[in-house]
XYZ file of C-alpha atoms in Angstrom:
597
model
C 16.146 35.802 61.865
C 15.828 32.377 60.286
C 12.413 31.283 61.609
C 12.594 27.684 60.436
C 15.830 27.334 62.360
C 14.165 29.131 65.292
C 11.355 26.548 65.355
C 13.820 23.663 65.438
C 15.859 25.420 68.156
C 12.728 26.052 70.172
C 11.671 22.429 70.017
C 15.135 21.315 71.124
C 15.071 23.961 73.904
C 11.718 22.681 75.174
C 12.902 19.035 75.195
C 16.083 19.970 77.140
C 14.103 22.069 79.614
C 11.524 19.312 80.027
C 14.227 16.773 80.848
C 15.914 19.119 83.333
C 12.569 20.084 84.891
C 11.645 16.428 85.368
C 14.889 15.771 87.308
C 15.000 19.021 89.304
C 11.274 19.234 90.046
C 11.120 15.574 91.008
C 14.130 15.933 93.334
C 12.700 19.122 94.875
C 9.311 17.475 95.494
C 11.029 14.467 97.076
C 12.996 16.739 99.384
C 9.921 18.801 100.321
C 7.843 15.712 101.031
C 10.576 14.271 103.243
C 11.558 17.468 105.071
C 8.455 19.703 105.414
C 5.109 19.216 107.098
C 3.115 20.825 104.262
C 4.951 18.653 101.703
C 3.908 15.552 103.610
C 0.379 16.884 103.844
C 0.272 17.512 100.116
C 1.556 13.997 99.267
C -0.867 12.309 101.666
C -3.731 13.744 99.602
C -2.075 13.417 96.159
C -0.271 10.097 96.274
C -3.305 7.974 95.379
C -4.213 10.080 92.343
C -0.677 10.506 90.966
C 0.471 6.916 91.611
C 1.375 5.118 88.377
C 0.081 1.908 89.978
C -3.430 3.356 89.774
C -3.071 5.023 86.386
C -0.272 6.578 84.309
C -2.663 9.110 82.708
C -2.498 11.834 85.426
C 1.326 11.907 85.259
C 1.308 12.039 81.461
C -1.257 14.817 81.534
C 0.842 16.770 84.031
C 3.873 16.359 81.744
C 1.754 17.780 78.905
C 0.790 20.786 81.067
C 4.479 21.367 81.976
C 5.361 21.223 78.256
C 2.805 23.915 77.517
C 4.179 25.972 80.406
C 7.715 25.741 78.956
C 6.353 26.629 75.540
C 4.923 29.837 77.029
C 8.352 30.759 78.372
C 9.904 30.103 74.966
C 7.313 32.241 73.196
C 8.063 35.004 75.710
C 11.756 34.832 74.834
C 10.983 35.049 71.104
C 8.633 37.942 71.814
C 11.428 39.728 73.675
C 13.735 39.482 70.686
C 10.882 40.727 68.495
C 10.502 43.653 70.899
C 14.108 44.663 70.237
C 13.829 44.338 66.457
C 10.577 46.299 66.284
C 11.899 49.264 68.347
C 15.178 49.207 66.406
C 13.166 49.573 63.175
C 11.342 52.557 64.681
C 14.617 54.204 65.678
C 16.067 53.620 62.201
C 12.864 54.802 60.497
C 12.896 51.521 58.568
C 9.291 51.080 57.448
C 9.878 47.782 55.615
C 11.400 46.084 58.617
C 8.655 47.486 60.847
C 5.887 45.891 58.760
C 7.868 42.643 58.627
C 7.903 42.678 62.389
C 4.159 43.276 62.457
C 3.681 40.145 60.347
C 5.982 38.193 62.599
C 4.026 39.416 65.595
C 0.861 37.880 64.161
C 2.458 34.440 64.208
C 3.887 35.009 67.731
C 0.473 36.187 68.989
C -1.319 33.235 67.330
C 1.116 30.829 68.993
C 0.681 32.545 72.345
C -3.135 32.503 72.158
C -3.254 28.866 71.011
C -0.912 27.842 73.802
C -2.948 29.783 76.396
C -6.193 28.134 75.360
C -4.599 24.665 75.279
C -3.069 25.301 78.711
C -6.426 26.398 80.141
C -8.191 23.304 78.785
C -5.458 20.925 79.951
C -5.318 22.436 83.447
C -9.086 22.353 83.786
C -9.352 18.775 82.654
C -6.523 17.673 84.939
C -8.064 19.578 87.890
C -11.596 18.234 87.330
C -10.293 14.624 87.091
C -8.307 15.143 90.313
C -11.253 16.783 92.131
C -13.500 13.923 91.007
C -11.089 11.314 92.296
C -10.297 13.058 95.588
C -13.949 13.842 96.319
C -14.883 10.165 95.786
C -11.882 9.039 97.888
C -12.769 11.298 100.833
C -16.501 10.653 100.572
C -15.943 6.855 100.570
C -13.672 7.100 103.621
C -16.099 9.429 105.430
C -19.075 7.142 104.832
C -17.161 3.912 105.494
C -17.191 2.318 108.915
C -19.559 5.102 110.088
C -16.681 7.562 110.234
C -19.136 10.433 109.574
C -20.603 9.673 112.992
C -17.503 8.699 114.898
C -15.444 11.741 113.861
C -18.080 14.032 115.354
C -18.359 12.049 118.561
C -14.664 11.608 119.141
C -12.980 14.568 117.474
C -14.833 17.765 118.227
C -12.225 19.759 116.334
C -13.363 18.250 113.033
C -15.870 20.964 112.199
C -17.773 21.504 108.976
C -16.970 18.298 107.062
C -19.189 19.603 104.226
C -16.761 22.484 103.622
C -13.712 20.180 103.776
C -15.140 17.760 101.216
C -16.752 20.252 98.830
C -14.832 23.517 99.097
C -11.384 22.581 100.383
C -10.956 19.754 97.897
C -11.376 22.140 94.959
C -9.125 24.753 96.514
C -6.434 22.176 97.249
C -6.412 20.726 93.707
C -6.523 24.021 91.853
C -3.892 25.672 94.055
C -1.595 22.638 93.942
C -1.575 22.736 90.157
C -1.256 26.525 90.056
C 1.710 26.516 92.465
C 3.459 23.667 90.565
C 3.133 25.218 87.129
C 3.831 28.680 88.601
C 7.124 27.575 90.162
C 8.231 25.801 87.012
C 7.402 28.783 84.861
C 9.050 31.188 87.282
C 12.314 29.194 87.676
C 12.598 28.486 83.938
C 11.933 32.144 83.137
C 14.424 33.345 85.772
C 17.231 31.301 84.195
C 16.291 32.143 80.606
C 15.750 35.881 81.117
C 18.824 36.170 83.342
C 20.952 34.874 80.456
C 19.202 37.345 78.125
C 19.615 40.256 80.543
C 23.309 39.281 80.981
C 23.901 40.066 77.289
C 21.964 43.327 77.469
C 23.429 44.799 80.641
C 26.743 46.636 80.798
C 29.374 47.307 83.446
C 28.835 49.701 86.339
C 31.377 51.370 88.593
C 30.650 51.098 92.309
C 33.042 52.578 94.884
C 35.753 52.743 92.257
C 35.281 49.100 91.205
C 33.871 48.277 87.813
C 31.387 45.392 88.005
C 30.402 43.802 84.682
C 26.733 43.057 84.004
C 25.794 44.876 87.244
C 22.084 45.072 86.424
C 21.748 41.272 86.792
C 23.170 41.410 90.302
C 21.056 44.432 91.216
C 17.795 42.812 90.217
C 18.570 39.691 92.311
C 19.609 41.779 95.313
C 16.577 44.002 94.902
C 14.092 41.108 94.759
C 15.811 39.105 97.478
C 15.554 42.042 99.892
C 11.886 42.586 98.966
C 11.102 38.884 99.350
C 12.564 38.599 102.863
C 10.572 41.657 104.038
C 7.390 40.356 102.342
C 7.664 36.921 103.973
C 8.059 38.568 107.342
C 4.968 40.763 106.743
C 2.843 37.956 105.232
C 3.544 35.102 107.632
C 0.618 35.887 110.021
C -1.789 35.525 107.052
C -1.493 31.722 107.306
C -3.249 31.512 110.683
C -5.620 34.380 109.847
C -6.841 32.666 106.673
C -7.296 29.370 108.519
C -9.347 31.165 111.177
C -11.341 32.994 108.485
C -12.544 29.763 106.937
C -13.360 28.194 110.308
C -15.204 31.205 111.747
C -17.286 31.753 108.611
C -18.217 28.058 108.446
C -19.288 28.096 112.145
C -21.411 31.208 111.527
C -23.072 29.548 108.485
C -23.742 26.415 110.531
C -25.416 28.481 113.273
C -27.646 30.161 110.734
C -28.617 26.767 109.310
C -29.449 25.517 112.836
C -31.911 28.390 113.272
C -33.659 27.247 110.156
C -33.633 23.570 111.130
C -34.912 24.150 114.696
C -37.193 27.101 113.837
C -40.242 25.558 115.542
C -38.411 24.737 118.783
C -36.861 28.198 118.920
C -40.252 29.752 118.255
C -41.912 27.755 121.082
C -39.181 28.880 123.477
C -39.302 32.451 122.111
C -35.505 32.025 121.927
C -34.889 34.812 119.409
C -32.878 36.837 121.950
C -30.554 33.920 122.802
C -30.116 32.995 119.138
C -29.421 36.609 118.167
C -26.868 36.888 120.957
C -25.081 33.750 119.714
C -25.196 34.809 116.057
C -23.939 38.324 116.839
C -21.117 36.877 118.969
C -20.008 34.514 116.197
C -20.351 37.230 113.547
C -18.251 39.594 115.635
C -15.503 36.994 115.643
C -15.778 36.814 111.828
C -15.590 40.609 111.504
C -12.667 40.850 113.967
C -10.706 38.341 111.934
C -11.620 40.123 108.725
C -10.155 43.361 110.047
C -7.022 41.550 111.161
C -6.638 40.233 107.585
C -7.324 43.710 106.149
C -4.681 45.413 108.286
C -2.104 42.696 107.630
C -2.887 42.736 103.885
C -2.488 46.516 103.796
C 1.045 46.122 105.103
C 1.813 43.146 102.825
C 0.192 44.456 99.612
C 1.342 47.993 100.195
C 4.939 46.873 100.393
C 4.507 44.747 97.240
C 2.948 47.681 95.345
C 5.832 49.980 96.269
C 8.392 47.434 95.117
C 6.472 46.911 91.853
C 6.255 50.655 91.100
C 9.954 51.187 91.704
C 10.811 48.303 89.344
C 9.113 50.128 86.429
C 11.822 52.832 86.248
C 14.699 50.914 87.833
C 16.170 49.415 84.586
C 15.581 52.652 82.675
C 17.641 54.650 85.179
C 20.488 52.161 85.006
C 20.545 51.710 81.174
C 19.688 55.208 80.021
C 23.320 56.379 80.416
C 24.528 53.728 77.979
C 21.734 54.739 75.561
C 22.704 58.437 75.670
C 26.337 57.417 75.113
C 25.128 55.452 72.054
C 26.457 52.164 73.430
C 23.029 50.601 72.881
C 20.103 51.429 70.538
C 16.453 52.047 71.360
C 15.615 48.387 70.760
C 18.218 47.269 73.272
C 16.889 49.780 75.841
C 13.226 48.747 75.422
C 14.156 45.064 75.439
C 16.143 45.618 78.627
C 13.081 47.145 80.294
C 10.895 44.302 79.050
C 13.332 41.599 80.132
C 13.936 43.285 83.478
C 10.174 43.477 84.027
C 9.715 39.813 83.202
C 12.688 38.761 85.339
C 11.537 40.955 88.211
C 8.039 39.453 87.977
C 9.359 35.906 88.033
C 11.802 36.567 90.861
C 8.898 38.229 92.762
C 6.627 35.221 92.120
C 7.546 33.658 95.482
C 6.855 36.914 97.260
C 3.590 37.642 95.483
C 2.244 34.122 95.886
C 2.859 34.110 99.642
C -0.738 35.004 100.564
C -1.970 32.274 98.227
C 0.444 29.823 99.841
C -0.826 30.926 103.274
C -4.372 29.981 102.247
C -3.050 26.793 100.727
C -1.409 25.740 103.987
C -4.675 26.417 105.828
C -6.477 24.219 103.281
C -3.904 21.478 103.751
C -4.345 21.633 107.527
C -8.130 21.238 107.227
C -8.022 18.399 104.705
C -5.301 16.359 106.412
C -6.906 16.979 109.798
C -10.146 15.643 108.383
C -8.478 12.574 106.874
C -6.460 11.881 110.042
C -9.661 12.043 112.133
C -11.246 9.467 109.816
C -8.252 7.167 110.160
C -8.166 7.496 113.926
C -11.926 6.921 114.234
C -11.513 3.627 112.374
C -8.809 2.494 114.766
C -10.454 3.854 117.934
C -13.059 1.123 118.518
C -11.703 -1.789 120.555
C -15.033 -3.546 120.846
C -15.307 -6.505 118.449
C -18.638 -6.679 116.654
C -18.765 -10.191 115.237
C -21.202 -11.938 112.961
C -23.723 -14.448 114.283
C -26.359 -16.031 112.136
C -29.272 -15.624 114.591
C -28.416 -14.657 118.152
C -27.326 -11.457 119.860
C -24.551 -12.071 122.398
C -22.879 -9.574 124.730
C -19.572 -11.059 125.975
C -17.635 -9.303 128.770
C -18.806 -5.970 127.396
C -17.695 -2.872 129.286
C -19.035 0.515 128.214
C -17.435 3.817 129.282
C -18.105 7.500 128.887
C -15.710 9.709 126.867
C -14.262 10.873 130.167
C -13.320 7.304 131.032
C -16.064 6.611 133.581
C -17.337 3.036 133.428
C -21.074 2.933 132.769
C -21.662 -0.814 132.333
C -19.147 -3.428 133.433
C -18.692 -6.960 132.086
C -22.111 -7.447 130.560
C -22.757 -11.059 129.563
C -26.055 -11.799 127.948
C -27.278 -14.128 125.178
C -30.509 -13.457 123.262
C -31.731 -16.231 120.949
C -33.441 -15.256 117.715
C -36.948 -13.903 118.309
C -36.244 -12.675 121.835
C -37.784 -9.439 123.175
C -35.462 -7.423 125.474
C -36.360 -4.151 127.213
C -33.494 -2.038 128.527
C -34.429 0.365 131.309
C -32.719 2.453 133.949
C -32.233 6.058 135.024
C -31.152 8.629 132.492
C -27.432 8.951 131.917
C -26.492 5.375 132.926
C -25.668 4.194 129.392
C -28.813 2.676 127.871
C -28.522 4.430 124.496
C -24.742 4.123 124.668
C -25.156 0.334 124.874
C -27.100 0.420 121.576
C -24.419 2.631 120.022
C -21.877 0.050 121.060
C -23.913 -2.771 119.529
C -24.020 -0.737 116.284
C -20.231 -0.343 116.314
C -20.576 3.425 116.768
C -19.120 3.827 120.261
C -15.366 3.838 120.712
C -15.163 3.951 124.499
C -15.814 0.263 125.160
C -14.199 -3.120 125.131
C -15.335 -6.722 124.989
C -17.229 -8.403 122.172
C -20.670 -8.394 120.646
C -22.021 -11.014 118.271
C -25.099 -10.312 116.248
C -26.579 -10.811 112.760
C -25.407 -8.363 110.155
C -29.029 -7.848 109.086
C -29.891 -5.346 111.809
C -31.967 -2.142 111.836
C -31.659 0.658 114.366
C -34.629 2.961 115.110
C -33.793 6.161 116.996
C -36.094 8.443 118.951
C -35.966 11.010 116.089
C -36.040 8.991 112.847
C -33.892 10.133 109.960
C -35.930 10.969 106.846
C -33.813 11.556 103.704
C -34.511 14.246 101.126
C -36.975 13.300 98.407
C -40.209 11.384 98.221
C -42.103 9.801 101.050
C -41.300 6.407 99.481
C -37.586 7.262 99.775
C -38.073 7.815 103.494
C -39.951 4.551 103.849
C -37.420 2.383 101.988
C -34.364 4.034 103.544
C -31.503 2.925 103.727
C -32.415 0.976 100.569
C -33.300 2.625 97.250
C -37.016 3.070 96.701
C -38.484 1.343 93.612
C -39.646 3.423 90.662
C -43.093 4.983 91.147
C -44.322 3.084 88.074
C -43.844 -0.176 89.964
C -47.497 -0.819 90.874
C -46.787 -3.811 93.134
C -44.219 -1.930 95.186
C -46.512 1.098 95.454
C -49.371 -1.122 96.693
C -47.118 -2.760 99.258
C -45.910 0.605 100.573
C -49.447 1.978 100.781
C -50.584 -1.093 102.696
C -47.715 -0.588 105.147
C -48.740 3.014 105.714
C -52.271 1.814 106.451
C -50.984 -0.753 108.979
C -49.091 1.906 110.945
C -52.112 4.248 110.810
C -50.618 6.633 108.233
C -53.189 5.857 105.566
C -53.844 9.579 105.052
C -50.401 9.755 103.524
C -50.835 6.865 101.036
C -51.814 9.180 98.155
C -48.674 11.268 98.733
C -46.261 8.350 98.580
C -44.368 9.662 95.572
C -44.536 13.328 96.466
C -41.126 15.029 96.993
C -41.104 17.103 100.147
C -39.171 18.005 103.286
C -40.906 15.252 105.222
C -38.999 15.966 108.437
C -40.894 19.257 108.613
C -44.213 18.015 107.181
C -44.665 15.072 109.551
C -45.016 15.317 113.298
C -42.525 13.385 115.429
C -45.203 10.801 116.177
C -45.863 10.320 112.458
C -42.142 10.029 111.813
C -41.891 7.308 114.449
C -44.811 5.367 112.913
C -43.122 5.695 109.516
C -39.981 4.151 111.109
C -42.107 1.206 112.281
C -43.372 0.812 108.729
C -39.724 0.815 107.583
C -39.049 -1.947 110.078
C -41.959 -4.011 108.752
C -40.762 -3.481 105.168
C -37.136 -4.547 105.719
C -37.859 -7.423 108.124
C -34.385 -7.519 109.756
C -33.150 -10.394 111.912
C -32.594 -8.012 114.847
C -34.005 -4.556 115.528
C -32.753 -1.998 118.067
C -35.377 0.524 119.152
C -34.078 3.525 121.137
C -37.128 5.314 122.557
C -38.609 4.618 119.161
C -42.232 5.076 120.429
C -41.624 7.876 122.939
C -43.692 10.395 120.914
C -46.678 8.011 120.536
C -49.500 7.798 123.021
C -49.789 4.528 124.935
C -52.533 3.267 122.633
C -50.516 3.802 119.459
C -47.406 2.413 121.126
C -49.288 -0.754 122.104
C -50.594 -1.089 118.532
C -47.130 -0.737 116.986
C -45.539 -3.357 119.263
C -48.444 -5.767 118.687
C -47.920 -5.231 114.946
C -44.238 -6.157 115.333
C -45.182 -9.288 117.294
C -47.640 -10.434 114.625
C -45.593 -9.479 111.526
C -42.032 -10.190 112.756
C -42.241 -13.068 115.228
C -38.677 -14.233 114.395
C -37.058 -10.806 114.686
C -35.137 -10.108 117.892
C -36.379 -6.851 119.364
C -34.145 -4.866 121.715
C -35.850 -1.733 123.045
C -34.798 1.151 125.226
C -37.686 2.883 127.000
C -38.911 4.344 130.278
C -42.621 3.472 130.166
C -43.774 0.518 132.244
C -46.381 -0.298 129.560
C -43.509 -1.552 127.359
C -43.008 -4.518 129.705
C -46.074 -6.231 128.254
C -44.334 -6.490 124.883
C -40.997 -7.909 126.081
C -39.861 -11.187 127.698
C -36.643 -10.003 129.320
C -35.778 -6.800 131.163
C -32.169 -5.527 131.444
C -31.943 -2.837 134.100
C -28.886 -0.587 134.093
C -28.045 0.328 137.651
C -25.741 2.906 139.193
C -22.140 1.970 139.975
C -21.531 0.007 136.745
C -24.037 -2.657 137.786
C -26.800 -4.319 135.802
C -29.386 -7.021 136.302
C -31.454 -9.271 134.000
C -34.897 -10.530 134.918
C -37.711 -12.232 133.038
C -40.911 -10.287 132.678
């Protein structure tokens, strides 16, 4: 063999295959995106990353990966021809040719190893770049417009967003690339090795009719039959894999809740109830696992049988020609090697079915998550407008998720510096009114005007991970601990809200939600309010865990330190009336009334 000519021929072969692949693969993807649900799901997640308008680099990198994939096929074809020549030299007892073939093998192996390493690097770099982009894209959407809150309030089926963002993104990207390169490699190999097997196979007489190149037809019929049966056996794995991810995630979440609410569970001595719930969820996990096991036994068992039969199938067909000396040992061994490669590539679509089943489940979770984010952004019909100083409720109607009207046509104007106390029986919509003012509630209509510089304090304050200073400055970034002026200001604030005993621990990292009592957490939230000095503050039972003396001290502190801040409080205690000028009472039957204190 003229190896310099072979190199030129191989380069030309790769270029032709690359051009054909670009046209065929592009047309196939277009057809799948237009005609299949999973194709549309794939493109909805991939379009932004692969769009040339954003950057041409991902497409060029994918072309490079496809080129390496085609190079692997070409090396396999060269290796097949080497296989023939090597075994022919053994049959002829030609030692010189044998060692020449060993030398040639070194070059083939070096090319194969280099290509494999380059392919691995290229695929990993492409995948990491895609994961990085998709993670940022989903994270930005999830945190924008408070979708992280709205999706859980509106769409209960959107479970475990952590899994969808972290785990499913990686699975989607890596499987998408694996399937794309796998299909290209399989189809290119099928065509190339079919042509090679065509030259190696001979005629066969069937029912008195001589059929030329019969082995080629037999391998296609054999694999087609096996693929149809395998698809039928493997189809239930799609739903089973989807359920597996969901059930395991729910079980993990329940375990985490036991850790988060350990004190409450311990006070209630609720171990029996928690154990019952955990066992019930775990039993669902195990039941689904067994369903996957039994289905996989059928699916994998069938595939293993088909694979074992394929080992001797070409030998049985070709051995007659070998014994009749129509072909030599090299031809026979090459036939077995080519048949094996062709069978493997034809079986790719059958063998990858369980992977594709998991892939569809991943697509369903990711697109369901993204669709929920989009719908949550469009769900709110209440207009929250900007106003430089005042808070204005204009024809505001608030409803429950079931459609029951809680508050009807609320009209109220609060000039800057006003103090409003919202009271009423539980369940009439007091907290829901604050959610609406924050733009979090979707079951409402009308309009709200307020300053953008607003701060909301809930009954159970949120304390982020990290230092105590991080919790104090939240949602802003805490200054560096070497900033002496900022540290002094923060310690003074802790003193003012009667948390002076924590001043020395300001820069200590800890799980402060567990370290501090709920009363201390609420006082820390008041310090946060004093630090940020918003134009309007919404307090939802923000002092409920304080005794009346501490509550009085905190509200007096707000009056002295933030006289121009509009305070809107929700609370049940009558002692709160002394710190507010206006009282909005939510009544039954959609009614409300406003009175001066």
